[in-house]
Structure formats: structure tokens, C-alpha cells
CSV table of C-alpha atoms in Angstrom, one decimal:
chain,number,residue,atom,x,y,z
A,1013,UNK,CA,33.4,4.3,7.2
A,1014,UNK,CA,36.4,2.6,6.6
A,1015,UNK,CA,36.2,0.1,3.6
A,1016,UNK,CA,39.6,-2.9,2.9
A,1017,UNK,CA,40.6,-5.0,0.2
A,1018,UNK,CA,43.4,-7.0,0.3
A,1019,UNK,CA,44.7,-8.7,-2.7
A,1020,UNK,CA,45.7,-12.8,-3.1
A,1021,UNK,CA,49.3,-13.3,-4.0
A,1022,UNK,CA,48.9,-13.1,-7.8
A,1023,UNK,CA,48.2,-10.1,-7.8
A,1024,UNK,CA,44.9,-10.7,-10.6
A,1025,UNK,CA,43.1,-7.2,-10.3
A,1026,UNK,CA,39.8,-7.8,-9.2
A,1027,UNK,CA,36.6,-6.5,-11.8
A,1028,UNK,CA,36.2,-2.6,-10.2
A,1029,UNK,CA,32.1,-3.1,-11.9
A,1030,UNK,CA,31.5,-6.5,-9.9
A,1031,UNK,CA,30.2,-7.9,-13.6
A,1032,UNK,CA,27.7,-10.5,-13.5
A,1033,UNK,CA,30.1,-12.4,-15.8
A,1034,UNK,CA,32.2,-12.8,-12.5
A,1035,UNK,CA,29.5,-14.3,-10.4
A,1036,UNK,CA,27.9,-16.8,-13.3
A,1037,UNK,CA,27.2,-19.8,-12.0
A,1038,UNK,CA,29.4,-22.7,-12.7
A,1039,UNK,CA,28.2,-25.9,-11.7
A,1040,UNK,CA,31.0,-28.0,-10.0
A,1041,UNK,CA,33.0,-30.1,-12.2
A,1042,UNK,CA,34.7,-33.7,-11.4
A,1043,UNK,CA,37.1,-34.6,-8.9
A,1044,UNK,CA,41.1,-34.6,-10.2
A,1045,UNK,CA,43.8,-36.5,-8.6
A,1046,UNK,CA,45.5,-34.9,-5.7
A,1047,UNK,CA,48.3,-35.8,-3.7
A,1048,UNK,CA,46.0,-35.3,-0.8
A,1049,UNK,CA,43.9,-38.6,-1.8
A,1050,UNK,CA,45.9,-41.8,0.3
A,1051,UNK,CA,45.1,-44.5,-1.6
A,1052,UNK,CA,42.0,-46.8,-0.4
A,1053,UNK,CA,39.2,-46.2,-2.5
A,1054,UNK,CA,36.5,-45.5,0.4
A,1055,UNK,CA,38.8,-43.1,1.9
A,1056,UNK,CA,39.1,-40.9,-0.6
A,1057,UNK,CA,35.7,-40.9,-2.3
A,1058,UNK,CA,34.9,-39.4,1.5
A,1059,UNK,CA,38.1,-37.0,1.0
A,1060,UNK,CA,36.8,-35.9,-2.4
A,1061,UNK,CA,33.4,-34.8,-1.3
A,1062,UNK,CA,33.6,-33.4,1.9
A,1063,UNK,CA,37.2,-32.2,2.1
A,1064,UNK,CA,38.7,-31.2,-1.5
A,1065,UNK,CA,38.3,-28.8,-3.6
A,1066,UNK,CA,38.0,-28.7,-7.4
A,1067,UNK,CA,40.6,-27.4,-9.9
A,1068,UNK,CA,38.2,-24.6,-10.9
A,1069,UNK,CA,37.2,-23.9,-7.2
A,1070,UNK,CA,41.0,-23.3,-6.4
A,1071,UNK,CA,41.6,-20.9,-9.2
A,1072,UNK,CA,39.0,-18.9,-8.3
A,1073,UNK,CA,40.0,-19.2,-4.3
A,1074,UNK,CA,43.2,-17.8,-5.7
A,1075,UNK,CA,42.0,-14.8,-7.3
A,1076,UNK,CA,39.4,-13.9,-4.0
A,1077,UNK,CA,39.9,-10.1,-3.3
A,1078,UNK,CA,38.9,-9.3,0.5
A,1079,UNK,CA,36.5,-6.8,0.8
A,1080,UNK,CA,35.4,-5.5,4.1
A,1081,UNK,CA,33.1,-2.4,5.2
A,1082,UNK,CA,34.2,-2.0,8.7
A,1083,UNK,CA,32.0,1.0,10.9
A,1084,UNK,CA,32.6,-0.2,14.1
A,1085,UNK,CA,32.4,2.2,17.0
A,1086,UNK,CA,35.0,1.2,19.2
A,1087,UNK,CA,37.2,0.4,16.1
A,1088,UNK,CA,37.3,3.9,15.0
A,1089,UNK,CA,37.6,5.1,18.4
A,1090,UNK,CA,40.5,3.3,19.7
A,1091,UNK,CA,40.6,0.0,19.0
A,1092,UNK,CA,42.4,0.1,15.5
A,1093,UNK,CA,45.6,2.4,16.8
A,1094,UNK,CA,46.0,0.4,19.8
A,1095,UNK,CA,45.9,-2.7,17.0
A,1096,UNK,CA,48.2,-1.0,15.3
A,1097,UNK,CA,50.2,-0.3,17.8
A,1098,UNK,CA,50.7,-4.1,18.9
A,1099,UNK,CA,51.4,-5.4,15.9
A,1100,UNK,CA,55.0,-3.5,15.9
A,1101,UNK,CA,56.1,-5.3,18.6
A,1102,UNK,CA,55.8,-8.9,16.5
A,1103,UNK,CA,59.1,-10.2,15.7
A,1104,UNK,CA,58.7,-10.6,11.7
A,1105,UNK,CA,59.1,-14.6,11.5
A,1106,UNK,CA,55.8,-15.4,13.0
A,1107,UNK,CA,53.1,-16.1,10.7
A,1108,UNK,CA,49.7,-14.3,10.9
A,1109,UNK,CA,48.1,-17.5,11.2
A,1110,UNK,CA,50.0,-19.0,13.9
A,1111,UNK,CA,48.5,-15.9,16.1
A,1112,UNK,CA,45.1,-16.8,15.0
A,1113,UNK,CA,46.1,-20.6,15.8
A,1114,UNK,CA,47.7,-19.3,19.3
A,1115,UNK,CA,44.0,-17.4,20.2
A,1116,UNK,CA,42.0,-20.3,19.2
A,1117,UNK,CA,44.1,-22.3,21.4
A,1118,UNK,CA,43.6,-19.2,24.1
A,1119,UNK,CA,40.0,-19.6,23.7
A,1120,UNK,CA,39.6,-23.3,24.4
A,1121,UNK,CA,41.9,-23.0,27.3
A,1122,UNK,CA,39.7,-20.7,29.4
A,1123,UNK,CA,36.4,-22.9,28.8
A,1124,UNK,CA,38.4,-26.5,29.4
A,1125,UNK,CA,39.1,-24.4,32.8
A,1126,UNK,CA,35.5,-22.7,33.6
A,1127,UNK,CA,34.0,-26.2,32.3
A,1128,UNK,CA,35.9,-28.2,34.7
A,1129,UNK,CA,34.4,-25.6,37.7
A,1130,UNK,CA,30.7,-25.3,36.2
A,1131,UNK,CA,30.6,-29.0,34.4
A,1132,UNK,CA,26.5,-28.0,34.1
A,1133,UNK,CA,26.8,-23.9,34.2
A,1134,UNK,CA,24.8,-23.7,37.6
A,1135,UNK,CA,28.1,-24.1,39.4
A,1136,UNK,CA,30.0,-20.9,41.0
A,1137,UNK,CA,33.8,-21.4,39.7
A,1138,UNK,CA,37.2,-19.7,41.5
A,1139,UNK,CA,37.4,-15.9,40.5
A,1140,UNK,CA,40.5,-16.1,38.9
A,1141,UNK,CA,38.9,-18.4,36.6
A,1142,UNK,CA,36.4,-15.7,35.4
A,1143,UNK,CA,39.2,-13.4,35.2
A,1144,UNK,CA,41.4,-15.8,33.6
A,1145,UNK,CA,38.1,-16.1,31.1
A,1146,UNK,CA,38.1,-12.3,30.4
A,1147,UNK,CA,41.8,-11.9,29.7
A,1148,UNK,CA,41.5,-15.0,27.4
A,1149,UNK,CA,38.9,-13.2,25.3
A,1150,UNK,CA,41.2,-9.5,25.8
A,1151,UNK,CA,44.2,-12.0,23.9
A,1152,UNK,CA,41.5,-13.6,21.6
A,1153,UNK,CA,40.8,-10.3,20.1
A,1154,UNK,CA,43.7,-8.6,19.9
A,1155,UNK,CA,45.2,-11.6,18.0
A,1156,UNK,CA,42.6,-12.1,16.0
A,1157,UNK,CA,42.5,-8.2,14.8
A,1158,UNK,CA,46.2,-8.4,14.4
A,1159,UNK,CA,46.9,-11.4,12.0
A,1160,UNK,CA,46.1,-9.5,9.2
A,1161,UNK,CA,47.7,-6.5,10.0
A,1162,UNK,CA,50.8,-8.8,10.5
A,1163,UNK,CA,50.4,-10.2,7.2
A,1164,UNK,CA,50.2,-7.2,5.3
A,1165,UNK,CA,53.0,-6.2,7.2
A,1166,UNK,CA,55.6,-8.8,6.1
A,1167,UNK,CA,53.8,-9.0,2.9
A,1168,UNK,CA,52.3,-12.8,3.3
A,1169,UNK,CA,48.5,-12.0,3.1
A,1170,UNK,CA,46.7,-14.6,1.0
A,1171,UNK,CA,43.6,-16.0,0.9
A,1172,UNK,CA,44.2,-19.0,3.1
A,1173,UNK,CA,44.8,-16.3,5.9
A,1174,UNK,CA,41.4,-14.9,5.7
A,1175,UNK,CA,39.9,-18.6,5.6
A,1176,UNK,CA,42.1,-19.5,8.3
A,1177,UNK,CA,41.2,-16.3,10.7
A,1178,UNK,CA,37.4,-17.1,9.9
A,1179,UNK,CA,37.5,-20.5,10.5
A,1180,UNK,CA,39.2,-20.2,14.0
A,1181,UNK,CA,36.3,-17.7,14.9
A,1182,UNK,CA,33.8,-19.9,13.9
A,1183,UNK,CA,35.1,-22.5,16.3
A,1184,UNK,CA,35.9,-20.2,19.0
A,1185,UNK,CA,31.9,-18.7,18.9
A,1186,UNK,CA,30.7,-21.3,20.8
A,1187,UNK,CA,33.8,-21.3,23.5
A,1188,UNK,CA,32.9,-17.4,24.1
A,1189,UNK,CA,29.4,-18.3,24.4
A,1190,UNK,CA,30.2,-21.0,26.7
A,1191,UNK,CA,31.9,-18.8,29.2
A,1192,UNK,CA,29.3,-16.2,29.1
A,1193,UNK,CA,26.7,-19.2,30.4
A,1194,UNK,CA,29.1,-19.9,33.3
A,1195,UNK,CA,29.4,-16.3,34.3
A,1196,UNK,CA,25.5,-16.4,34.0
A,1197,UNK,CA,25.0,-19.4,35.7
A,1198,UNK,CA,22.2,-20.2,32.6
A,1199,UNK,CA,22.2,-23.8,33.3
A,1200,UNK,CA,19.7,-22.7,35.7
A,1201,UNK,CA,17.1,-21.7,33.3
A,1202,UNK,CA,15.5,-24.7,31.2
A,1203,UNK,CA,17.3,-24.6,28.0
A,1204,UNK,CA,19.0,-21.4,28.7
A,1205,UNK,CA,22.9,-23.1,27.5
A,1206,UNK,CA,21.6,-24.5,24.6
A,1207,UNK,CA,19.3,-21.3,23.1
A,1208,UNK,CA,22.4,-19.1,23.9
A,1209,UNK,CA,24.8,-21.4,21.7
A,1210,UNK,CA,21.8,-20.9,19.3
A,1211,UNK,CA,21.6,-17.7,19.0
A,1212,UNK,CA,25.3,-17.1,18.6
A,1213,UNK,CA,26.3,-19.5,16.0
A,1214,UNK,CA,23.5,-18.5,14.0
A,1215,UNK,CA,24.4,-15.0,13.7
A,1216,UNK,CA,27.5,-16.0,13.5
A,1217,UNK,CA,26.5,-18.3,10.4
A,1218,UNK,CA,23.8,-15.5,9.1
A,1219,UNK,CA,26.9,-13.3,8.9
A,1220,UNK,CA,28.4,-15.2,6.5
A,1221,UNK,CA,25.8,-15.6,4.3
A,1222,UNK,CA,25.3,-11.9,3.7
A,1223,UNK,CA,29.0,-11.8,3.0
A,1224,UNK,CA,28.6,-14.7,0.3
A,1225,UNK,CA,25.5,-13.1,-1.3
A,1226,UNK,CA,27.1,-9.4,-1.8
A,1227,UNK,CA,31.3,-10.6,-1.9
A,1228,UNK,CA,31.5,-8.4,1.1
A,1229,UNK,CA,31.9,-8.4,5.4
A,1230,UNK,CA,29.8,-5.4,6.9
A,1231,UNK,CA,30.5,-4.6,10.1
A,1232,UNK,CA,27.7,-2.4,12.2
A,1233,UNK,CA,28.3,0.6,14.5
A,1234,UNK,CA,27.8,-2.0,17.2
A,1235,UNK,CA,29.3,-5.3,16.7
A,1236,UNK,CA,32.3,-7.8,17.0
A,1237,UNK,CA,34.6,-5.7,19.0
A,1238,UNK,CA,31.3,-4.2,20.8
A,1239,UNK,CA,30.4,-7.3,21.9
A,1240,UNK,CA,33.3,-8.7,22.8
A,1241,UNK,CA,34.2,-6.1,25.4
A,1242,UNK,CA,30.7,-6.0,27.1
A,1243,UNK,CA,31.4,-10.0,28.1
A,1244,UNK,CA,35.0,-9.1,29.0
A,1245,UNK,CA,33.3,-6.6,31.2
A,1246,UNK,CA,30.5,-9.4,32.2
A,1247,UNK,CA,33.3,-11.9,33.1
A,1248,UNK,CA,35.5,-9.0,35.1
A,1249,UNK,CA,32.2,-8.3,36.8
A,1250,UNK,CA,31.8,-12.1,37.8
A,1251,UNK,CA,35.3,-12.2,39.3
A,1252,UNK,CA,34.9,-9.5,41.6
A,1253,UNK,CA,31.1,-9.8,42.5
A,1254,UNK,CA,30.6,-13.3,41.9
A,1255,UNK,CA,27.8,-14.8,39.7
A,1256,UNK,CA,25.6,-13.6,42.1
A,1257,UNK,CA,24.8,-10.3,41.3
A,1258,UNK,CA,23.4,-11.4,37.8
A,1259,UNK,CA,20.5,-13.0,40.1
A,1260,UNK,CA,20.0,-9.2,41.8
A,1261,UNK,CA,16.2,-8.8,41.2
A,1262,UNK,CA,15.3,-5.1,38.9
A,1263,UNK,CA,12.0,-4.3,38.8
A,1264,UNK,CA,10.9,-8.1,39.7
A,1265,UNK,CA,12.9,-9.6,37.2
A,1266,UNK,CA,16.6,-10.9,37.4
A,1267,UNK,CA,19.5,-8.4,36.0
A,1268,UNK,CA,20.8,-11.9,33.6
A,1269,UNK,CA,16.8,-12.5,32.9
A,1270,UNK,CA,16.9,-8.4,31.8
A,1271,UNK,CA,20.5,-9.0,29.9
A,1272,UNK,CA,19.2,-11.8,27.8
A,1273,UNK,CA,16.3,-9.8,26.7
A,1274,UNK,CA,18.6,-7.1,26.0
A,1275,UNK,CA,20.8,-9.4,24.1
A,1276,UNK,CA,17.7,-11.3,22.2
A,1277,UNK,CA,16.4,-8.4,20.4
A,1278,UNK,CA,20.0,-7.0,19.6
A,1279,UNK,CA,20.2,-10.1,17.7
A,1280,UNK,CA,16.4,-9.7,15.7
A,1281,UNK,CA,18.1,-6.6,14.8
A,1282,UNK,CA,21.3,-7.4,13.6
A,1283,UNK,CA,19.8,-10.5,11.9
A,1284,UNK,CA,17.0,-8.4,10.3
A,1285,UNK,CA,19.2,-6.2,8.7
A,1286,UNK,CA,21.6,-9.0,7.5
A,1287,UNK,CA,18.7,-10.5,6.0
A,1288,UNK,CA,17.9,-7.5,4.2
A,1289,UNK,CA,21.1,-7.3,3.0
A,1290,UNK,CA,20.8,-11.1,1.7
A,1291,UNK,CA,17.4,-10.4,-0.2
A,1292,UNK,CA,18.2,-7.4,-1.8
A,1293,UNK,CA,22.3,-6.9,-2.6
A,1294,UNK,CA,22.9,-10.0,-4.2
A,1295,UNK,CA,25.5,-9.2,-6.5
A,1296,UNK,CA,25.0,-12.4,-9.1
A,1297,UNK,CA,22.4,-12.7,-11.9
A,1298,UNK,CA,19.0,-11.7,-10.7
A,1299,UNK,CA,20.3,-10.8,-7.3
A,1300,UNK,CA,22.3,-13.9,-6.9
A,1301,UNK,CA,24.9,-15.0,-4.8
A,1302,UNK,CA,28.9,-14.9,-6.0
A,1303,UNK,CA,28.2,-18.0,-7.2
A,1304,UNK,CA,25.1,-17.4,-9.2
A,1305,UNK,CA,22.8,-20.1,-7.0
A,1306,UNK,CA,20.2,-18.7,-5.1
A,1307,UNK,CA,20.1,-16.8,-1.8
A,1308,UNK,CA,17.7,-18.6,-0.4
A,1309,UNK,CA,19.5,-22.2,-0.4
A,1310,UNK,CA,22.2,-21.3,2.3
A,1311,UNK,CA,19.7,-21.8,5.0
A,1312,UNK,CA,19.4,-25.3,3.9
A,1313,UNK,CA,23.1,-26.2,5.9
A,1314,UNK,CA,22.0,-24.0,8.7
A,1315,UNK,CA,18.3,-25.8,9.3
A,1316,UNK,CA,20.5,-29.2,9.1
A,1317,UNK,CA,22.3,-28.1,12.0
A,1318,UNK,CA,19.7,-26.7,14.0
A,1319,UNK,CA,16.4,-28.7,13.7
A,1320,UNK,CA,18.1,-32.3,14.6
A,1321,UNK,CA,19.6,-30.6,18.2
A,1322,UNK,CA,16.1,-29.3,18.7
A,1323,UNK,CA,14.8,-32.3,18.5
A,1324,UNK,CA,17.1,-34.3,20.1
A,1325,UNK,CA,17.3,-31.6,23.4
A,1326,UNK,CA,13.6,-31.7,23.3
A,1327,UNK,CA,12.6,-35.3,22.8
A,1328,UNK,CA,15.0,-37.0,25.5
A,1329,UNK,CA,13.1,-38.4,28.1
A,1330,UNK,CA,16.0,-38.0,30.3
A,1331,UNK,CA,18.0,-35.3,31.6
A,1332,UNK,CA,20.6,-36.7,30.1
A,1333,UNK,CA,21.9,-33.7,27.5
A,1334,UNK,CA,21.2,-30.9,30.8
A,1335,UNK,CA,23.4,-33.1,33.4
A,1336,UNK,CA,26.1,-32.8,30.1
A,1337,UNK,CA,25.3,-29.6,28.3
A,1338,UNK,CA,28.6,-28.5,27.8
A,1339,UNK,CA,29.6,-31.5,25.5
A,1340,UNK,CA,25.9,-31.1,23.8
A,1341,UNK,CA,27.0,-28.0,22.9
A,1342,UNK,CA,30.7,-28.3,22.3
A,1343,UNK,CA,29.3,-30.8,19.6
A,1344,UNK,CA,26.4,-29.0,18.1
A,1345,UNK,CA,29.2,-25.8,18.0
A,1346,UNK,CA,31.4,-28.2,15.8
A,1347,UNK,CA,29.0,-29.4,13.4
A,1348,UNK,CA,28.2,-25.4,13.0
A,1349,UNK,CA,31.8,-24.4,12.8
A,1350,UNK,CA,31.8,-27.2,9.8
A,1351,UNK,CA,28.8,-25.8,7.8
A,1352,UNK,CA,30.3,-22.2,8.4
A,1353,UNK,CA,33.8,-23.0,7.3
A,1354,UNK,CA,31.9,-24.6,3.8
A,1355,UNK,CA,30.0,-21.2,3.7
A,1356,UNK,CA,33.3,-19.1,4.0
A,1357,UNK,CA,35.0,-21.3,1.3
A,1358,UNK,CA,32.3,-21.4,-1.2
A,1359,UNK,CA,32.2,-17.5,-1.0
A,1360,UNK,CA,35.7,-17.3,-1.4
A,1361,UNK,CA,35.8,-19.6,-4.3
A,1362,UNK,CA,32.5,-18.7,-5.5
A,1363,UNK,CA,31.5,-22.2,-6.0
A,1364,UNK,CA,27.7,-23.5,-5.0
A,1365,UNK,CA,27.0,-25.5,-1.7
A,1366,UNK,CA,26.2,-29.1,-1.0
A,1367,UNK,CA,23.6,-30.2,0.6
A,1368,UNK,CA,25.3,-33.2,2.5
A,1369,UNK,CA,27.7,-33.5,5.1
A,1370,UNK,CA,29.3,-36.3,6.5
A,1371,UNK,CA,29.4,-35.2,10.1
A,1372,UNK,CA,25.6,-34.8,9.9
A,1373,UNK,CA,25.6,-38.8,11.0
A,1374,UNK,CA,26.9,-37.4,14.5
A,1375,UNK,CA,23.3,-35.5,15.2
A,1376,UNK,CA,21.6,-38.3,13.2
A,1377,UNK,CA,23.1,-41.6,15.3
A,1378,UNK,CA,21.7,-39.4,18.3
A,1379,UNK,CA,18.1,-38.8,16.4
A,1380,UNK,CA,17.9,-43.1,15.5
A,1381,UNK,CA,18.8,-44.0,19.1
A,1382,UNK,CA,15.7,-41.9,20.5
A,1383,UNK,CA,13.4,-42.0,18.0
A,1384,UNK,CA,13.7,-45.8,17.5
A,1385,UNK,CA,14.1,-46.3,21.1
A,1386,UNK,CA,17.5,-48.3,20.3
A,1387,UNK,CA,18.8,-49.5,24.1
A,1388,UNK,CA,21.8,-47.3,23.7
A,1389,UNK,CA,23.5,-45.4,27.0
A,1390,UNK,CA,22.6,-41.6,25.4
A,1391,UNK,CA,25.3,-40.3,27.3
A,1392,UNK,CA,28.2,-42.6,25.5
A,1393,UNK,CA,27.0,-42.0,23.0
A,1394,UNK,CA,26.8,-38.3,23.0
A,1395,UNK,CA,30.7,-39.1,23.9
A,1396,UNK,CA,31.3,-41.1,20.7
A,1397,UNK,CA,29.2,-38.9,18.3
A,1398,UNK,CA,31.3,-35.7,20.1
A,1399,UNK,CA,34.5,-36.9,19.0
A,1400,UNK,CA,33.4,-38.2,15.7
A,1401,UNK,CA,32.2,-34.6,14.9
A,1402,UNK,CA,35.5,-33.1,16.5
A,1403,UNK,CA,37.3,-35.4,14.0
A,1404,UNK,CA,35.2,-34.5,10.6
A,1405,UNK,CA,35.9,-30.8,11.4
A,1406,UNK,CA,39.5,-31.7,11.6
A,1407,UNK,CA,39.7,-33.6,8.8
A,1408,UNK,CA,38.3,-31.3,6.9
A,1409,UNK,CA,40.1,-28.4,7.7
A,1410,UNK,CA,43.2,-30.0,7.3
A,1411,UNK,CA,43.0,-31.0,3.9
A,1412,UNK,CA,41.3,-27.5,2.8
A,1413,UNK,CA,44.4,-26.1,4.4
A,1414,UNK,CA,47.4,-28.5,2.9
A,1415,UNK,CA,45.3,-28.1,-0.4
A,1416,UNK,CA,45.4,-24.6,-0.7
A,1417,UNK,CA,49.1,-24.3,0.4
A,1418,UNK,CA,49.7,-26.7,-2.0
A,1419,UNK,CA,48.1,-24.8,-5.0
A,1420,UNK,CA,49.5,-21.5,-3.9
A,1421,UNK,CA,53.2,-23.3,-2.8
A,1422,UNK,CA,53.0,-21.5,0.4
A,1423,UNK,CA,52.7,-22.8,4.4
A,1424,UNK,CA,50.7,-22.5,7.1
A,1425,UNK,CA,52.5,-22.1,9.9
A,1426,UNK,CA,55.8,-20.5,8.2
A,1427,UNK,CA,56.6,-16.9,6.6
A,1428,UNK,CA,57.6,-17.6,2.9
A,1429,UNK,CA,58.4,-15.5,0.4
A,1430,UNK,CA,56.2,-14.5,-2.2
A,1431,UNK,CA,55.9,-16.9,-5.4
A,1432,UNK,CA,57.7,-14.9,-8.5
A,1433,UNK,CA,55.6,-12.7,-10.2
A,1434,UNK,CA,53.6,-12.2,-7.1
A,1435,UNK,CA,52.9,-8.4,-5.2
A,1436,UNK,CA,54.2,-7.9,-1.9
């Protein structure tokens, strides 16, 4: 077992008994002026409650210690040397979370490629593209494990970095997934796209709410790395067999129909044990959450995501949302990645979580133009609603990001040194 903590830039210990007194709950207090705020009065009452933070909430971001239990096979095998090995090799001007930027970027790359091949996932793409897909993921990772070890290496770790490195996996969840249903060919099997997306960004989202019940990341003996080098080996698989051989027929059933079994009870699994973990290591009063509300309320943001794109894939009359799954999904990843991204911030800054989201009215101007039978082309529309989703997300990371730089007078993009009176 291997357990981290890595400390914000000013250095404020952390309490070594996890006191309740820490984890109180604090209900949020009003909206200050920020620079971020432009000007018009309906722009930035949307600014202040879906993209800003509070004074309170950014003190307390500032003082987040990361914690992380990490028992990852592969990890302790050989993962973490080879990790640690790369990271030497980093000229020491790039910032940590310009790699995470560069492996996002990596990721969306390989699906705009496989997407354009399998525009419906029943398609058989080039093989380089599959290949292309599985070194994509092989940079993804190592990136991704790296940007921290970078940080601590030129003495720039901050909390920003570890919102920043979620955040980028958040989006990058449904990308992955996306690329496994085109080596699959799932868009052969009724609702096959769309319950794979489900499942991942759920766990994905589940996973994060253990972490803002207890303070803490787990990782299991099988998990992130584990499952990111099975669908490399998937994707190699696909490039030098084709897609075909996940239709090979085992015992009367196909090898992708015996995977997806395989994969579905993993995931009770892992999800069962996270929710064990949520119900019973609360670290707040009672067994709350760090910020003292209950454990139970952070399914609200997750039902809000998943019950409208039910409905919506299920009640079209059409076939509409199967001829374009990929930007049904692409859209129903981003309004996930949003309520994820809240969930990571609110545990960092132990503040509660709202209910409301303004890039809810993407799902919900797809739910009125069904349900009320409005004569609207559902396909431009799912085009509109995608790109206003795309540009919530955007929005809202960007001014979590400039607002936190601000408050902690460091960049994004740039190695600074550290403010005085800060650690290295």
C-alpha cells in the first residue's frame, strides 16, 4: 500500500486527527466582486452561480491536502519506476498541467479520427486508426501519471493541479469509452454505445463521491491503470485482427457479448465497494461528507444527468440519437464531466453542492421538443444543444481556473515560483 499527500503552496499543515471541526458544515455565503465578473448584470449573475467560487470556498481550496491510497497492481509492479523514469526526461519549464492539457488533447484526437471511420460504431475503421487509438491511450496515461510527479519535481504542485488533472479525466472518460465501442463495433447492439458511456462515467462520478465523503482517492488492486492497459490491448487486438474476432462465437455467445459481461459485473463490484465506503467512512459529523451535508445528496447531480438521456434515447420515435450516437454521447459525457468537475471542487473546497446547473437546459430543450411534440428537426437540435453543453463546460472551467490562479497568483500554463513564505 502506498499512501500520498501533497501539500498546497502555503504550506498550512493539515489536522493529523481529521477533527470534525474541519468538516462542519458551512453553508455558502454571498457572492463578492471579482475581476472575473464583465460587467452586464445577466452575465454575471450566470458567472456567479455556476462558475465562481466564494471567498470562503477559495481559502479552504487553498488549504486542500491531497490524499491518496494507491494499491494498484500494475502500479507497484512496474508502472510507477517506468513513471518515474519518464518524468527525468521533462525539460523543467513545462508545466504539469500543460501535459495533462497535451493528453486531453491526445485523447480527443484519436476519437475525432475513429469517429470519422465508425460515424455510428458498426463501421470497420483503417488499422492504423485502432493502433493510433491504443498509442493515444499509452501517451494519455503516461502523461497523466506524470504531471504530478513533474510538479513535485520543480516544486509547483498546488491544488489547481490536482483539479486540473481530474478534470481532464473526467472529460477524457467518455473519449476512452468511445473508442472501445468502435473497436467493439457496439453500435450493433440496441443501446450498446449509450449503456457503455453509462456505465463509465458513472463510476467515474461514483469515484468521486467516495473521495468527497472520506477526503481521500482509493485506488483498488485492479483499477485505472488495469483498465486502461486491457483496452490498449483490445484496440492492439483490433488493429491486427480486425473487429471481427470480437464477433468469434464461445460457447454460443459472442467473445464482445462475454467481455461486456465480464466488464458489467467488475463494475457492480467496484461500485459496491465504493458505496460502502460512502455509507460508512464519512469523515464529517455523523458520518458526513468534508463538507458536513449528507452522503446521500451527491446522487442528486448524477440522477440529473442520467434519467433525462434515458428518457430522451428511449422515447424518440425515431432513430434519430442511433444514426448520431457519437454526438449523443459526446454531449451526455460533457454534461457529466460538468457535474464531476463540481463534485471534485466542492471536495476540495469542502463546500456543499447545488442542485442546479445551467447546462441542464441542453438535456431539457431535448426532453420539451419530444415530450411536447414541438415540430423541431431532433437532429439540429441535438447539434445546437451539443455545442451549448460544450460551451457551459468551458465556461465553467475557465473561470474556476483563472479564479484560482488568481487567488493563489500563480498560472496555468507557466512554471512560477513559489509565492514568499510558500514550501517548495
Amino acid at each position: 500500500m502506498v499512501i500520498t499527500r501533497s501539500r498546497s503552496k502555503n504550506n498550512r499543515k493539515a489536522d493529523p486527527d481529521r477533527s470534525k471541526e474541519r468538516y462542519a458544515y458551512r453553508p455558502r455565503s454571498t457572492f463578492e466582486d471579482s475581476d472575473a465578473l464583465v460587467g452586464y448584470r445577466t452575465i454575471d449573475h450566470y458567472l456567479q452561480y455556476d462558475c465562481l467560487l466564494t471567498r470562503e470556498e477559495l481559502q479552504r481550496l487553498d488549504e486542500h491536502v491531497y490524499s491518496a491510497v494507491d494499491t494498484s497492481w500494475l502500479d507497484e509492479l512496474c508502472m510507477k519506476k517506468f513513471w518515474e523514469a519518464v518524468v527525468l526526461y521533462y525539460p523543467l519549464w513545462v508545466a504539469p498541467n500543460l501535459l495533462t492539457l497535451i493528453g486531453l488533447i491526445v485523447n480527443l484526437t484519436t476519437v475525432i479520427v475513429l469517429s470519422f471511420y465508425c460515424p455510428t460504431a458498426t463501421e470497420t475503421a483503417p488499422a492504423w486508426a485502432y493502433f493510433l487509438a491504443a498509442l493515444g491511450l499509452f501517451v494519455y496515461q503516461t502523461l497523466d501519471a506524470t504531471d504530478g510527479k513533474q510538479a513535485r519535481r520543480i516544486g509547483a504542485s498546488s491544488p489547481l493541479g490536482e483539479l486540473f488533472d481530474h478534470g481532464c479525466d473526467s472529460a477524457s472518460q467518455v473519449f476512452v469509452t468511445l473508442n472501445v465501442c468502435y473497436a467493439l463495433q457496439l453500435g450493433t447492439v440496441r443501446c450498446g454505445v449509450f449503456i457503455a458511456c453509462l456505465i463509465s462515467v458513472s463510476l467515474f462520478y461514483t469515484a468521486h463521491w467516495s473521495t468527497y465523503c472520506t477526503g481521500q482517492l482509493r485506488f483498488a488492486r485492479f483499477d485505472v491503470t488495469e483498465a486502461q492497459w486491457s483496452i490498449i490491448t483490445m484496440l492492439l487486438c483490433t488493429a491486427v485482427f480486425g473487429p471481427g474476432i470480437w464477433s468469434i462465437g464461445i460457447f454460443g455467445y459472442y467473445l464482445k457479448h462475454l467481455l461486456l459481461s465480464a466488464v458489467a459485473l467488475g463494475t457492480i463490484y467496484q461500485a459496491l465497494g465504493y458505496l460502502s465506503v460512502i455509507f460508512t467512512d464519512g469523515v464529517g459529523k455523523n458520518g458526513s461528507t468534508v463538507a458536513g451535508t449528507s452522503v446521500l445528496f451527491p446522487i442528486c447531480p448524477l440522477l440529473a444527468v442520467i434519467v433525462p438521456y434515458c428518457m430522451i434515447y428511449s422515447k424518440s420515435a425515431s432513430n434519430v440519437y442511433d444514426a448520431s450516437i457519437v454526438l449523443f454521447v459526446l454531449q451526455f459525457g460533457a454534461v457529466a464531466a460538468k457535474a464531476t468537475n463540481r463534485l471534485i471542487v466542492a471536495h476540495m473546497s469542502r463546500s456543499e453542492l447545488s442542485l442546479w446547473d445551467w447546462i441542464y437546459m441542453g438535456p431539457i430543450a431535448l426532453m420539451i421538443n419530444q415530450y411536447y411534440d414541438i415540430k423541431m428537426d431532433e437532429s439540429r437540435l441535438l447539434k445546437y444543444t451539443t455545442v451549448y453543453v460544450y460551451l457551459s463546460l468551458l465556461v465553467y472551467c475557465f473561470f474556476i481556473t483563472r479564479q484560482i490562479c488568481d487567488h493563489m497568483g500563480i498560472y496555468c500554463f507557466k512554471v512560477t515560483q513559489p509565492r514568499a513564505g510558500s514550501s517548495k
